[in-house]
JSON list of C-alpha atoms in Angstrom, two decimals:
[
{"chain": "A", "resi": 1, "resn": "MET", "atom": "CA", "xyz": [-0.50, 54.26, -112.03]},
{"chain": "A", "resi": 2, "resn": "SER", "atom": "CA", "xyz": [-3.34, 53.30, -114.16]},
{"chain": "A", "resi": 3, "resn": "ALA", "atom": "CA", "xyz": [-5.90, 50.95, -114.72]},
{"chain": "A", "resi": 4, "resn": "GLU", "atom": "CA", "xyz": [-4.44, 48.81, -117.08]},
{"chain": "A", "resi": 5, "resn": "ALA", "atom": "CA", "xyz": [-1.70, 48.79, -115.05]},
{"chain": "A", "resi": 6, "resn": "GLU", "atom": "CA", "xyz": [-4.19, 47.85, -111.76]},
{"chain": "A", "resi": 7, "resn": "ASP", "atom": "CA", "xyz": [-5.54, 45.72, -113.87]},
{"chain": "A", "resi": 8, "resn": "ASN", "atom": "CA", "xyz": [-2.42, 43.59, -114.49]},
{"chain": "A", "resi": 9, "resn": "ASP", "atom": "CA", "xyz": [-1.02, 43.68, -110.24]},
{"chain": "A", "resi": 10, "resn": "ALA", "atom": "CA", "xyz": [-4.59, 42.42, -109.22]},
{"chain": "A", "resi": 11, "resn": "SER", "atom": "CA", "xyz": [-4.35, 38.80, -112.19]},
{"chain": "A", "resi": 12, "resn": "THR", "atom": "CA", "xyz": [-0.70, 38.44, -110.64]},
{"chain": "A", "resi": 13, "resn": "PRO", "atom": "CA", "xyz": [-0.69, 35.47, -109.24]},
{"chain": "A", "resi": 14, "resn": "PRO", "atom": "CA", "xyz": [1.13, 35.08, -105.71]},
{"chain": "A", "resi": 15, "resn": "PRO", "atom": "CA", "xyz": [4.56, 33.53, -105.53]},
{"chain": "A", "resi": 16, "resn": "ALA", "atom": "CA", "xyz": [4.56, 30.17, -105.05]},
{"chain": "A", "resi": 17, "resn": "PRO", "atom": "CA", "xyz": [5.93, 28.50, -101.71]},
{"chain": "A", "resi": 18, "resn": "THR", "atom": "CA", "xyz": [9.60, 27.94, -101.37]},
{"chain": "A", "resi": 19, "resn": "THR", "atom": "CA", "xyz": [11.53, 25.04, -100.32]},
{"chain": "A", "resi": 20, "resn": "LEU", "atom": "CA", "xyz": [15.74, 25.23, -99.77]},
{"chain": "A", "resi": 21, "resn": "SER", "atom": "CA", "xyz": [17.36, 23.56, -102.28]},
{"chain": "A", "resi": 22, "resn": "PRO", "atom": "CA", "xyz": [20.74, 21.87, -101.46]},
{"chain": "A", "resi": 23, "resn": "THR", "atom": "CA", "xyz": [22.56, 22.61, -103.85]},
{"chain": "A", "resi": 24, "resn": "GLY", "atom": "CA", "xyz": [21.04, 26.13, -105.07]},
{"chain": "A", "resi": 25, "resn": "PRO", "atom": "CA", "xyz": [18.37, 28.56, -105.49]},
{"chain": "A", "resi": 26, "resn": "PRO", "atom": "CA", "xyz": [14.91, 28.32, -103.12]},
{"chain": "A", "resi": 27, "resn": "LEU", "atom": "CA", "xyz": [12.42, 24.99, -105.39]},
{"chain": "A", "resi": 28, "resn": "PRO", "atom": "CA", "xyz": [8.76, 26.14, -105.74]},
{"chain": "A", "resi": 29, "resn": "GLU", "atom": "CA", "xyz": [6.90, 23.38, -103.66]},
{"chain": "A", "resi": 30, "resn": "PRO", "atom": "CA", "xyz": [5.76, 20.76, -105.36]},
{"chain": "A", "resi": 31, "resn": "ALA", "atom": "CA", "xyz": [1.71, 21.19, -106.32]},
{"chain": "A", "resi": 32, "resn": "THR", "atom": "CA", "xyz": [0.89, 16.97, -106.54]},
{"chain": "A", "resi": 33, "resn": "LEU", "atom": "CA", "xyz": [2.51, 13.94, -105.14]},
{"chain": "A", "resi": 34, "resn": "ALA", "atom": "CA", "xyz": [3.56, 12.56, -108.44]},
{"chain": "A", "resi": 35, "resn": "ASP", "atom": "CA", "xyz": [6.18, 16.20, -108.35]},
{"chain": "A", "resi": 36, "resn": "ALA", "atom": "CA", "xyz": [7.22, 15.55, -104.64]},
{"chain": "A", "resi": 37, "resn": "VAL", "atom": "CA", "xyz": [8.21, 11.60, -105.44]},
{"chain": "A", "resi": 38, "resn": "TRP", "atom": "CA", "xyz": [10.32, 13.53, -108.86]},
{"chain": "A", "resi": 39, "resn": "ALA", "atom": "CA", "xyz": [11.72, 16.40, -106.89]},
{"chain": "A", "resi": 40, "resn": "ALA", "atom": "CA", "xyz": [13.11, 13.57, -103.91]},
{"chain": "A", "resi": 41, "resn": "ILE", "atom": "CA", "xyz": [14.84, 11.31, -106.90]},
{"chain": "A", "resi": 42, "resn": "THR", "atom": "CA", "xyz": [16.45, 14.77, -108.36]},
{"chain": "A", "resi": 43, "resn": "MET", "atom": "CA", "xyz": [18.14, 15.77, -105.36]},
{"chain": "A", "resi": 44, "resn": "PRO", "atom": "CA", "xyz": [20.68, 14.31, -103.11]},
{"chain": "A", "resi": 45, "resn": "GLY", "atom": "CA", "xyz": [19.95, 12.51, -99.68]},
{"chain": "A", "resi": 46, "resn": "ILE", "atom": "CA", "xyz": [16.74, 10.29, -98.95]},
{"chain": "A", "resi": 47, "resn": "GLY", "atom": "CA", "xyz": [13.90, 11.15, -99.92]},
{"chain": "A", "resi": 48, "resn": "GLY", "atom": "CA", "xyz": [11.21, 14.01, -98.55]},
{"chain": "A", "resi": 49, "resn": "PRO", "atom": "CA", "xyz": [7.94, 13.74, -97.57]},
{"chain": "A", "resi": 50, "resn": "GLY", "atom": "CA", "xyz": [6.49, 13.16, -100.94]},
{"chain": "A", "resi": 51, "resn": "ALA", "atom": "CA", "xyz": [9.13, 10.50, -101.46]},
{"chain": "A", "resi": 52, "resn": "ARG", "atom": "CA", "xyz": [7.71, 8.48, -97.62]},
{"chain": "A", "resi": 53, "resn": "ARG", "atom": "CA", "xyz": [4.04, 9.51, -98.51]},
{"chain": "A", "resi": 54, "resn": "LEU", "atom": "CA", "xyz": [4.94, 7.07, -101.93]},
{"chain": "A", "resi": 55, "resn": "LEU", "atom": "CA", "xyz": [6.33, 5.09, -100.08]},
{"chain": "A", "resi": 56, "resn": "ASP", "atom": "CA", "xyz": [3.85, 3.93, -96.95]},
{"chain": "A", "resi": 57, "resn": "LEU", "atom": "CA", "xyz": [0.75, 4.38, -99.93]},
{"chain": "A", "resi": 58, "resn": "THR", "atom": "CA", "xyz": [2.82, 1.26, -101.86]},
{"chain": "A", "resi": 59, "resn": "PHE", "atom": "CA", "xyz": [2.90, -1.11, -98.73]},
{"chain": "A", "resi": 60, "resn": "VAL", "atom": "CA", "xyz": [-0.49, -0.20, -97.50]},
{"chain": "A", "resi": 61, "resn": "GLY", "atom": "CA", "xyz": [-1.35, -1.48, -101.27]},
{"chain": "A", "resi": 62, "resn": "LEU", "atom": "CA", "xyz": [0.88, -4.74, -100.91]},
{"chain": "A", "resi": 63, "resn": "PHE", "atom": "CA", "xyz": [-0.31, -4.74, -97.09]},
{"chain": "A", "resi": 64, "resn": "VAL", "atom": "CA", "xyz": [-4.07, -5.57, -98.83]},
{"chain": "A", "resi": 65, "resn": "THR", "atom": "CA", "xyz": [-2.91, -7.36, -101.57]},
{"chain": "A", "resi": 66, "resn": "LEU", "atom": "CA", "xyz": [-1.10, -9.69, -100.15]},
{"chain": "A", "resi": 67, "resn": "GLY", "atom": "CA", "xyz": [-4.22, -9.90, -97.30]},
{"chain": "A", "resi": 68, "resn": "LEU", "atom": "CA", "xyz": [-6.60, -10.87, -99.71]},
{"chain": "A", "resi": 69, "resn": "LEU", "atom": "CA", "xyz": [-4.99, -13.40, -101.02]},
{"chain": "A", "resi": 70, "resn": "LEU", "atom": "CA", "xyz": [-4.06, -14.25, -97.87]},
{"chain": "A", "resi": 71, "resn": "VAL", "atom": "CA", "xyz": [-7.95, -15.05, -96.74]},
{"chain": "A", "resi": 72, "resn": "ALA", "atom": "CA", "xyz": [-8.17, -16.48, -100.65]},
{"chain": "A", "resi": 73, "resn": "SER", "atom": "CA", "xyz": [-5.75, -18.95, -100.78]},
{"chain": "A", "resi": 74, "resn": "GLY", "atom": "CA", "xyz": [-7.58, -20.31, -97.37]},
{"chain": "A", "resi": 75, "resn": "LEU", "atom": "CA", "xyz": [-5.10, -18.90, -95.38]},
{"chain": "A", "resi": 76, "resn": "ASN", "atom": "CA", "xyz": [-1.70, -20.44, -96.77]},
{"chain": "A", "resi": 77, "resn": "ILE", "atom": "CA", "xyz": [1.57, -20.89, -94.99]},
{"chain": "A", "resi": 78, "resn": "HIS", "atom": "CA", "xyz": [3.59, -19.09, -98.61]},
{"chain": "A", "resi": 79, "resn": "VAL", "atom": "CA", "xyz": [0.97, -16.01, -98.13]},
{"chain": "A", "resi": 80, "resn": "ALA", "atom": "CA", "xyz": [1.81, -15.22, -94.65]},
{"chain": "A", "resi": 81, "resn": "ALA", "atom": "CA", "xyz": [5.45, -15.68, -95.18]},
{"chain": "A", "resi": 82, "resn": "LEU", "atom": "CA", "xyz": [5.46, -13.42, -97.60]},
{"chain": "A", "resi": 83, "resn": "LEU", "atom": "CA", "xyz": [3.52, -11.04, -95.25]},
{"chain": "A", "resi": 84, "resn": "VAL", "atom": "CA", "xyz": [5.49, -11.54, -92.43]},
{"chain": "A", "resi": 85, "resn": "VAL", "atom": "CA", "xyz": [8.67, -10.67, -94.76]},
{"chain": "A", "resi": 86, "resn": "ALA", "atom": "CA", "xyz": [6.61, -7.24, -96.44]},
{"chain": "A", "resi": 87, "resn": "GLY", "atom": "CA", "xyz": [6.05, -6.11, -92.66]},
{"chain": "A", "resi": 88, "resn": "ALA", "atom": "CA", "xyz": [9.32, -6.78, -91.20]},
{"chain": "A", "resi": 89, "resn": "LEU", "atom": "CA", "xyz": [10.58, -4.98, -94.61]},
{"chain": "A", "resi": 90, "resn": "PHE", "atom": "CA", "xyz": [8.87, -1.88, -94.35]},
{"chain": "A", "resi": 91, "resn": "ALA", "atom": "CA", "xyz": [9.50, -2.17, -90.53]},
{"chain": "A", "resi": 92, "resn": "THR", "atom": "CA", "xyz": [13.30, -1.68, -91.27]},
{"chain": "A", "resi": 93, "resn": "LEU", "atom": "CA", "xyz": [12.67, 0.47, -93.73]},
{"chain": "A", "resi": 94, "resn": "LYS", "atom": "CA", "xyz": [10.55, 3.25, -91.28]},
{"chain": "A", "resi": 95, "resn": "TRP", "atom": "CA", "xyz": [12.99, 2.22, -88.69]},
{"chain": "A", "resi": 96, "resn": "PHE", "atom": "CA", "xyz": [16.41, 3.42, -90.97]},
{"chain": "A", "resi": 97, "resn": "ILE", "atom": "CA", "xyz": [14.90, 6.51, -92.57]},
{"chain": "A", "resi": 98, "resn": "ALA", "atom": "CA", "xyz": [14.36, 7.87, -88.79]},
{"chain": "A", "resi": 99, "resn": "GLU", "atom": "CA", "xyz": [17.84, 7.02, -88.07]},
{"chain": "A", "resi": 100, "resn": "THR", "atom": "CA", "xyz": [19.12, 9.02, -91.20]},
{"chain": "A", "resi": 101, "resn": "ASP", "atom": "CA", "xyz": [16.13, 11.87, -89.66]},
{"chain": "A", "resi": 102, "resn": "ARG", "atom": "CA", "xyz": [18.12, 11.90, -86.64]},
{"chain": "A", "resi": 103, "resn": "LEU", "atom": "CA", "xyz": [21.40, 11.09, -87.30]},
{"chain": "A", "resi": 104, "resn": "ALA", "atom": "CA", "xyz": [20.88, 14.23, -90.31]},
{"chain": "A", "resi": 105, "resn": "ALA", "atom": "CA", "xyz": [19.93, 16.67, -87.67]},
{"chain": "A", "resi": 106, "resn": "GLU", "atom": "CA", "xyz": [22.40, 15.42, -84.89]},
{"chain": "A", "resi": 107, "resn": "GLU", "atom": "CA", "xyz": [24.61, 16.66, -87.47]},
{"chain": "A", "resi": 108, "resn": "ALA", "atom": "CA", "xyz": [22.65, 19.78, -88.22]},
{"chain": "A", "resi": 109, "resn": "ALA", "atom": "CA", "xyz": [22.51, 20.90, -84.27]},
{"chain": "A", "resi": 110, "resn": "SER", "atom": "CA", "xyz": [26.14, 20.29, -83.99]},
{"chain": "A", "resi": 111, "resn": "ARG", "atom": "CA", "xyz": [26.84, 22.51, -87.19]},
{"chain": "A", "resi": 112, "resn": "GLY", "atom": "CA", "xyz": [25.04, 24.87, -86.69]},
{"chain": "A", "resi": 113, "resn": "ALA", "atom": "CA", "xyz": [26.38, 26.35, -82.33]},
{"chain": "A", "resi": 114, "resn": "GLY", "atom": "CA", "xyz": [28.59, 27.77, -81.12]},
{"chain": "A", "resi": 115, "resn": "ASP", "atom": "CA", "xyz": [30.88, 27.18, -77.84]},
{"chain": "A", "resi": 116, "resn": "ASP", "atom": "CA", "xyz": [28.19, 28.75, -75.61]},
{"chain": "A", "resi": 117, "resn": "GLY", "atom": "CA", "xyz": [25.31, 27.28, -77.64]},
{"chain": "A", "resi": 118, "resn": "THR", "atom": "CA", "xyz": [24.16, 29.92, -79.98]},
{"chain": "A", "resi": 119, "resn": "VAL", "atom": "CA", "xyz": [23.70, 29.48, -83.61]},
{"chain": "A", "resi": 120, "resn": "VAL", "atom": "CA", "xyz": [27.40, 30.59, -85.80]},
{"chain": "A", "resi": 121, "resn": "ARG", "atom": "CA", "xyz": [26.20, 31.79, -89.34]},
{"chain": "A", "resi": 122, "resn": "ASN", "atom": "CA", "xyz": [27.43, 29.53, -92.26]},
{"chain": "A", "resi": 123, "resn": "GLU", "atom": "CA", "xyz": [28.92, 32.33, -94.38]},
{"chain": "A", "resi": 124, "resn": "ALA", "atom": "CA", "xyz": [30.95, 33.22, -91.09]},
{"chain": "A", "resi": 125, "resn": "ILE", "atom": "CA", "xyz": [32.11, 29.53, -91.05]},
{"chain": "A", "resi": 126, "resn": "SER", "atom": "CA", "xyz": [33.34, 29.30, -94.47]},
{"chain": "A", "resi": 127, "resn": "GLN", "atom": "CA", "xyz": [34.78, 32.47, -93.95]},
{"chain": "A", "resi": 128, "resn": "ASP", "atom": "CA", "xyz": [37.23, 31.37, -91.53]},
{"chain": "A", "resi": 129, "resn": "SER", "atom": "CA", "xyz": [37.70, 28.15, -93.50]},
{"chain": "A", "resi": 130, "resn": "LYS", "atom": "CA", "xyz": [38.73, 30.40, -96.12]},
{"chain": "A", "resi": 131, "resn": "LYS", "atom": "CA", "xyz": [41.46, 32.38, -94.25]},
{"chain": "A", "resi": 132, "resn": "THR", "atom": "CA", "xyz": [43.00, 29.57, -92.87]},
{"chain": "A", "resi": 133, "resn": "GLN", "atom": "CA", "xyz": [43.29, 27.61, -95.96]}
]
């Protein structure tokens, strides 16, 4: 191997970590929060960790803004009601996301286990379904 070829190998960055795409080849890990949110928007299903983090940060900003407005308005009942509604919306969204994750995990577990509890390969399942058709 020549010295030039060794320099090219040394300067080549390592491959980026990947995530599994539900519809195709693995995708690279998003580098920024904006990339993670864009990936969550364009993929089917409920968003991943990037979108959830953005949701949390957005509600923190809303709670801080409404809290400061509540203090600045002299504990106005209307602002307090908005703060309660925002808290209820946040709790409802977090509950919905947790239930969706739980159902997806149960569905994946029921699809991936055989009669004796062993994991069945997806290729074997798809081949069997093609044979029966």
